Coordinates of C-alpha atoms and ligand atoms in Angstrom, one line a residue:
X3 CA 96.7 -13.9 169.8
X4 CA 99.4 -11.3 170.2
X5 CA 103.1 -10.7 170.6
X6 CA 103.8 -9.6 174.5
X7 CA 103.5 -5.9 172.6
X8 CA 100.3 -6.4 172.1
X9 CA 100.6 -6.2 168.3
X10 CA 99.3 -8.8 165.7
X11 CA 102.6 -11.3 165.0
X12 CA 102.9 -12.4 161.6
X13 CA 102.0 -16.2 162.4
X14 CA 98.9 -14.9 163.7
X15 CA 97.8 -12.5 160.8
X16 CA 99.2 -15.1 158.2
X17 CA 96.8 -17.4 159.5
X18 CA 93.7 -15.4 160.1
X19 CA 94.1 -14.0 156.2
X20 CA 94.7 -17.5 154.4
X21 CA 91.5 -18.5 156.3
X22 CA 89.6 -15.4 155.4
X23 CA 90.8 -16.1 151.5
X24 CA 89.9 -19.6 151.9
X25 CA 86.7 -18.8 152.7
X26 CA 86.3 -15.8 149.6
X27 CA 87.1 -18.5 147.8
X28 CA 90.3 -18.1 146.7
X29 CA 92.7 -21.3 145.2
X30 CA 96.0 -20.6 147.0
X31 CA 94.8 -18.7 150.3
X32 CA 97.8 -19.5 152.4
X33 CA 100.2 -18.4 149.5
X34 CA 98.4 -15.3 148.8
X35 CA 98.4 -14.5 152.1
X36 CA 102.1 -14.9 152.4
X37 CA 102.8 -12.9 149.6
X38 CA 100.9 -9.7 150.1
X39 CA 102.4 -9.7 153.7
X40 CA 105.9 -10.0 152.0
X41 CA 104.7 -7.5 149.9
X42 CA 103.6 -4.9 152.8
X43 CA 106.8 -5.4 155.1
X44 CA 108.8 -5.4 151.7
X45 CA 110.4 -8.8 152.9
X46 CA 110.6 -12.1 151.4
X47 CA 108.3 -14.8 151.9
X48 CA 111.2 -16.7 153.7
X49 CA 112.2 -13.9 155.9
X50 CA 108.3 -14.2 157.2
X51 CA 109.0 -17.6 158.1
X52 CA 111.7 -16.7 159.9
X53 CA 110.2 -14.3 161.5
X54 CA 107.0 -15.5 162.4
X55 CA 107.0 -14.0 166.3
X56 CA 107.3 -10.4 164.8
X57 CA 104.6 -8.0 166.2
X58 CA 103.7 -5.6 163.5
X59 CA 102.8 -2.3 163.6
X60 CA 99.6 -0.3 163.6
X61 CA 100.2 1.4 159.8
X62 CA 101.8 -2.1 158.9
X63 CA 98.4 -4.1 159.7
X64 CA 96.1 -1.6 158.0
X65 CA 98.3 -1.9 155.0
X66 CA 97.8 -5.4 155.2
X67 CA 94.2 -5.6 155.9
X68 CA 93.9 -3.3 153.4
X69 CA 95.4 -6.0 150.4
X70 CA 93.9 -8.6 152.1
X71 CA 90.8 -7.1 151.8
X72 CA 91.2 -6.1 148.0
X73 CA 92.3 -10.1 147.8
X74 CA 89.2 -11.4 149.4
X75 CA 86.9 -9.6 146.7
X76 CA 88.9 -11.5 144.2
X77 CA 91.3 -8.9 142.8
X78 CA 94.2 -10.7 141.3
X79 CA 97.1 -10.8 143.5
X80 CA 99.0 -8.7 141.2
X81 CA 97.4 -5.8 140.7
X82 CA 97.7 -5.5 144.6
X83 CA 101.0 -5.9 144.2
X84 CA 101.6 -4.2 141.4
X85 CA 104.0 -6.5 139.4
X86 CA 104.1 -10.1 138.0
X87 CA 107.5 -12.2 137.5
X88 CA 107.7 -13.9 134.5
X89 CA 110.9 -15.7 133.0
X90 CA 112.5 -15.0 136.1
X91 CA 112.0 -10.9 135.9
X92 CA 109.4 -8.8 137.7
X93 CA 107.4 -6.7 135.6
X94 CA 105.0 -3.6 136.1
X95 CA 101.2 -4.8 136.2
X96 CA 98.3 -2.4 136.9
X97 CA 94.5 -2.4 136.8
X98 CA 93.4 -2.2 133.1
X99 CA 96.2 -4.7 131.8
X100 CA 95.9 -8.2 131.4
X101 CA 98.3 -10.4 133.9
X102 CA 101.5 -12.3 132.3
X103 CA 100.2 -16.0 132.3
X104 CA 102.8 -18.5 133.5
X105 CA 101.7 -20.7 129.8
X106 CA 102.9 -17.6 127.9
X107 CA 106.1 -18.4 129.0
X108 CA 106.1 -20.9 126.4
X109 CA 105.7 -18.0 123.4
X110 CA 108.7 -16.1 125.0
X111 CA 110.5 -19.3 125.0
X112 CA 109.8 -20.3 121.1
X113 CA 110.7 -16.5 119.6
X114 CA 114.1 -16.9 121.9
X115 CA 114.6 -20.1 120.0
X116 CA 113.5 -19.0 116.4
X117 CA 116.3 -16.1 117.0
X118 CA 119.0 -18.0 118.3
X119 CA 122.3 -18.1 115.5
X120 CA 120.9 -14.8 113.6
X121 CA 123.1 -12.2 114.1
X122 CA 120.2 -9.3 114.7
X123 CA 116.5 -9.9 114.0
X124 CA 113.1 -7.2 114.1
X125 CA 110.7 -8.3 115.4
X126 CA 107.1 -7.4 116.8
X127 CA 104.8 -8.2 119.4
X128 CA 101.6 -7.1 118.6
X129 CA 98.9 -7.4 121.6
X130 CA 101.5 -7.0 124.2
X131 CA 99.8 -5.9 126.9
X132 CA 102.4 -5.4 129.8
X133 CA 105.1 -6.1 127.1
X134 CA 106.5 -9.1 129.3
X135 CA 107.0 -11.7 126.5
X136 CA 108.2 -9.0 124.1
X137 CA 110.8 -7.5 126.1
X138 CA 112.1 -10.8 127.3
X139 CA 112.9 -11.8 124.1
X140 CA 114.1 -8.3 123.1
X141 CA 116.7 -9.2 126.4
X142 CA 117.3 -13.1 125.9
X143 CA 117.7 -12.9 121.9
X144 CA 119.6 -11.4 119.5
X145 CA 117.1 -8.4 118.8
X146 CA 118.2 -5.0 116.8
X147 CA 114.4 -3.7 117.3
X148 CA 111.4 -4.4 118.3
X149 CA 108.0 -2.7 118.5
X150 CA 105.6 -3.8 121.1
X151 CA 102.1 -2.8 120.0
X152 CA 98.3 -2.9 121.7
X153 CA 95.0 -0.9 121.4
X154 CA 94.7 -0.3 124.9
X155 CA 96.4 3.2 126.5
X156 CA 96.2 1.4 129.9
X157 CA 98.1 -1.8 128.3
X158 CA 100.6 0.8 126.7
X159 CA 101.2 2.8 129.6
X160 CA 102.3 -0.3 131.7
X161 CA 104.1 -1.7 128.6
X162 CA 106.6 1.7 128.3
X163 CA 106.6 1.6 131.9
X164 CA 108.4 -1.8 131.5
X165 CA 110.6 -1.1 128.8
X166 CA 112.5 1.3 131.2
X167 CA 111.6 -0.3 133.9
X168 CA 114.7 -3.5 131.8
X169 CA 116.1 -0.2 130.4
X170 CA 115.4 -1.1 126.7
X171 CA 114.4 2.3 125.6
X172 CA 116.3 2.9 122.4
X173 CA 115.5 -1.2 121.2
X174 CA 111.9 -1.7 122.1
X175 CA 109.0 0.6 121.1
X176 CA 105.8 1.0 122.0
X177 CA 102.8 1.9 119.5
X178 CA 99.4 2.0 119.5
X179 CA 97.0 0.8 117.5
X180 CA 94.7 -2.0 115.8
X181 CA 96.9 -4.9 115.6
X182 CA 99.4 -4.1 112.4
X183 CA 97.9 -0.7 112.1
X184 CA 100.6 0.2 114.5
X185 CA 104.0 -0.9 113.2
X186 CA 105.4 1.6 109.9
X187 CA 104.7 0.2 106.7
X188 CA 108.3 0.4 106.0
X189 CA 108.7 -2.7 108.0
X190 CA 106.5 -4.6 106.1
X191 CA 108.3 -7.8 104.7
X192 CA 111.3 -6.8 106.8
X193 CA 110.4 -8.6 110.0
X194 CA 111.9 -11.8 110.9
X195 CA 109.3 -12.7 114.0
X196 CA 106.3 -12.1 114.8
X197 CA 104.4 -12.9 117.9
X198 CA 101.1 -12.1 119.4
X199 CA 98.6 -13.4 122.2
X200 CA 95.6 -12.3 121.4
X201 CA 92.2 -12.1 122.9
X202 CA 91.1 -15.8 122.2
X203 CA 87.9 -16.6 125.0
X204 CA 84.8 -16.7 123.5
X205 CA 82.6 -14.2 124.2
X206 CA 79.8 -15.9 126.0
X207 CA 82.3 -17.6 128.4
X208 CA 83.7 -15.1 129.6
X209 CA 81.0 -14.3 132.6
X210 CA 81.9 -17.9 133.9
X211 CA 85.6 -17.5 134.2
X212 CA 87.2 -17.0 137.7
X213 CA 85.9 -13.6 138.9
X214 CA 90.0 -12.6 139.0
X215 CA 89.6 -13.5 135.1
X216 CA 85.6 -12.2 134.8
X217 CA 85.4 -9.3 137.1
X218 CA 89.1 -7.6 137.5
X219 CA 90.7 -8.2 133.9
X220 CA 89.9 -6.1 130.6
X221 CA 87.3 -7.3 128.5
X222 CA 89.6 -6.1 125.7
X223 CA 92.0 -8.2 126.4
X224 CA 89.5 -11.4 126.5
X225 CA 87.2 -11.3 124.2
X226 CA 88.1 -13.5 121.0
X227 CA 84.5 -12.8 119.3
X228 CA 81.3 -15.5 119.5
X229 CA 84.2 -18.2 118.2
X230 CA 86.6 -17.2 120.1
X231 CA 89.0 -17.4 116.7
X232 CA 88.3 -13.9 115.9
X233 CA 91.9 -12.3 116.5
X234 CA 93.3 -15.1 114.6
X235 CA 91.4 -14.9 111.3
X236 CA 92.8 -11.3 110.7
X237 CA 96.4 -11.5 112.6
X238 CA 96.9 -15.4 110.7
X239 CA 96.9 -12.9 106.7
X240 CA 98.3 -9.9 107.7
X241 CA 101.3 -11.6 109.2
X242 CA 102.2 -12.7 105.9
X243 CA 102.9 -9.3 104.8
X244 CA 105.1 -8.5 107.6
X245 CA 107.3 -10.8 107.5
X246 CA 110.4 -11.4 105.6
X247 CA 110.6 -15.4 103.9
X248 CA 111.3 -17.2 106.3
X249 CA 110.0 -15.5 108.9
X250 CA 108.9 -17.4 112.0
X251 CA 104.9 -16.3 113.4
X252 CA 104.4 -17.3 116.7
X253 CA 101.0 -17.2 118.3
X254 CA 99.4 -18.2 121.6
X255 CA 95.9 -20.2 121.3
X256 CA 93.3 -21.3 123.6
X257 CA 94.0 -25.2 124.9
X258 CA 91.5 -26.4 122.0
X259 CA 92.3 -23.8 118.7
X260 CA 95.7 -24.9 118.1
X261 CA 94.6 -27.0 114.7
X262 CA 92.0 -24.0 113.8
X263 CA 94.7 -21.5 114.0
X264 CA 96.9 -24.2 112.1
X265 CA 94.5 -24.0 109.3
X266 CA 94.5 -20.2 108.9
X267 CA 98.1 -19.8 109.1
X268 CA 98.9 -22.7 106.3
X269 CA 95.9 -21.1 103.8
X270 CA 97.6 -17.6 104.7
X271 CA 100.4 -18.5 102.8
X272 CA 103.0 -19.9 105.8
X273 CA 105.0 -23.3 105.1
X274 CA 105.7 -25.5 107.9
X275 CA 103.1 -25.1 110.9
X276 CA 103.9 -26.3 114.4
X277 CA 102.2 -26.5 117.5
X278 CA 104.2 -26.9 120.9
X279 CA 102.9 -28.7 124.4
X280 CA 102.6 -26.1 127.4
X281 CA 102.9 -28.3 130.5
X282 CA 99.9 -28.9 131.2
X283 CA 99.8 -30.9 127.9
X284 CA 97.5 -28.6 125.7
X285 CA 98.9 -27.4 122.4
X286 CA 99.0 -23.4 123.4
X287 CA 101.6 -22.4 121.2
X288 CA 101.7 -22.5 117.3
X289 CA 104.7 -21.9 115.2
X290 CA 104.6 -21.0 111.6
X291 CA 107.1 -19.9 109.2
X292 CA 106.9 -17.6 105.8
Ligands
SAM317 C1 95.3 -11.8 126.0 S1 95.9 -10.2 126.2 C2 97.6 -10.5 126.0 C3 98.5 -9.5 126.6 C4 100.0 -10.0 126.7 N1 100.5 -10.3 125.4 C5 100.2 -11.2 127.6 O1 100.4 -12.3 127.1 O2 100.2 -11.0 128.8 C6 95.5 -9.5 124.7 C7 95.9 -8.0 124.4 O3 95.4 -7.6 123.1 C8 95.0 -6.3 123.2 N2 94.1 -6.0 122.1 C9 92.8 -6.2 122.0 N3 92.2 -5.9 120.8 C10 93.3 -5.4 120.1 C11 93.4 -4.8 118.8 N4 92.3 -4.7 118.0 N5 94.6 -4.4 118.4 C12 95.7 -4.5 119.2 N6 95.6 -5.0 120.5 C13 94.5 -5.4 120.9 C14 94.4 -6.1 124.6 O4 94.5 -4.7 125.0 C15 95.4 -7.0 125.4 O5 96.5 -6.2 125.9

């Protein structure tokens, strides 16, 4: 079918590519669809609905077929897009960087809490990948500084690109290295938060994740070791250093490691230890303070 211009109308296209996606296999084929269209005619997905008659043009449907294309091979939608929202922001994504996870949310949301009433807190993200949870809390909390840190120079390039991208240069840095390698040792026992969401699948599960998960994303930014627990065993000690008494470490776990991760944080040294509910019900945050 096509408009009386003989071009391809957005109805029509929408529906041909949420059936083509279906088919590839994809879990949201019709949203997907809907949003790489938006993204192509740099619309809204409610202006497509209210504009569902509109022929497009040649360059306009080769664009399209183009993501659509990238889509049905199982690319995640947002490296085609090239950003990710999360806490109500966009952010930069890219090939090479893990996507924000809607569940990370959660972490963002427990620093912002463990920093409310200070009047100026360091902190560190270490694993930050695109630097979404790290720079939301740099923007929603009372934060003097805060050093985002990864091992990856694809994760960091993305990560600085966000920092300007919110215009926090000056408060948020970006360094690179293995975990705490990064941060200067003059920090250490200065910090008053720490968070981190490390690599936490287990190795040999990997290959039967979602080929978005197994075939697109970093392996770097999976791989937790044959346990999956490897990350934690050496972030759970060294975060005791960093942090000033009372210092709140916050860490995202896989949906069955939150008592494992428990453990290592109370023989590391850390008081009370807390694990919060994401909403599917798994325990996929835990809290621990110095
Ligand atoms: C699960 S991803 C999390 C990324 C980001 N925090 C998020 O939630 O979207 C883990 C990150 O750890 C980084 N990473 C892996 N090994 C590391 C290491 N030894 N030191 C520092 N970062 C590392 C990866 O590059 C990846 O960006």
């Amino acid at each position: 079918m096509s408009s009386p211009e003989g071009k391809n109308t957005v109805l029509e296209l929408l529906n041909k590519s949420a059936q083509y996606l279906a088919a590839k296999g994809s879990h949201s084929p019709r949203l997907d669809a809907e949003v790489l269209l938006a993204e192509v005619l740099g619309c809204t997905r409610i202006q497509l609905y209210v504009g569902f008659d509109k022929g497009l043009s040649r360059s306009e449907v080769d664009s399209y077929r183009e993501a659509v294309m990238r889509r049905g091979r199982r690319e995640p939608v947002a490296y085609i897009t090239g950003r990710k929202e999360f806490m109500g922001r966009d952010f930069t994504v890219a090939r090479g960087v893990l996507v924000p996870r809607p569940e990370t949310e959660l972490l963002a949301e427990r620093a912002i809490e463990a920093l409310s009433g200070l009047d100026g807190a360091d902190a560190a993200e270490i694993c930050c990948g695109t630097g979404a949870t790290g720079i939301t809390v740099a923007l929603d909390a009372p934060v003097t500084r805060m050093l985002l840190s990864d091992i990856s120079d694809d994760a960091l390039a993305v990560a600085l690109d966000n920092v300007r991208r919110h215009g926090l240069e000056g408060k948020v840095e970006v360094l690179k290295g293995d975990l705490f390698a990064a941060l200067p040792e003059d920090l250490k026992g200065e910090l008053d938060l720490v968070m981190a969401n490390p690599p936490y699948i287990r190795s040999d599960e990997i290959e039967a994740l979602e080929p978005e998960v197994s075939k697109h994303e970093p392996r770097v930014a999976l791989d937790g070791g044959s346990d999956g627990l490897g990350f934690y065993r050496r972030i759970a000690p060294e975060a005791a250093l960093w942090l000033k008494p009372g210092g709140v470490m916050l860490m995202e776990v896989g949906c069955d490691q939150a008592a494992e991760v428990s453990g290592m944080l109370a023989s590391s040294g850390f008081g009370r230890v807390a694990s919060h509910k994401d909403l599917q019900g798994y325990d996929r945050v835990v809290e621990a303070t110095l």
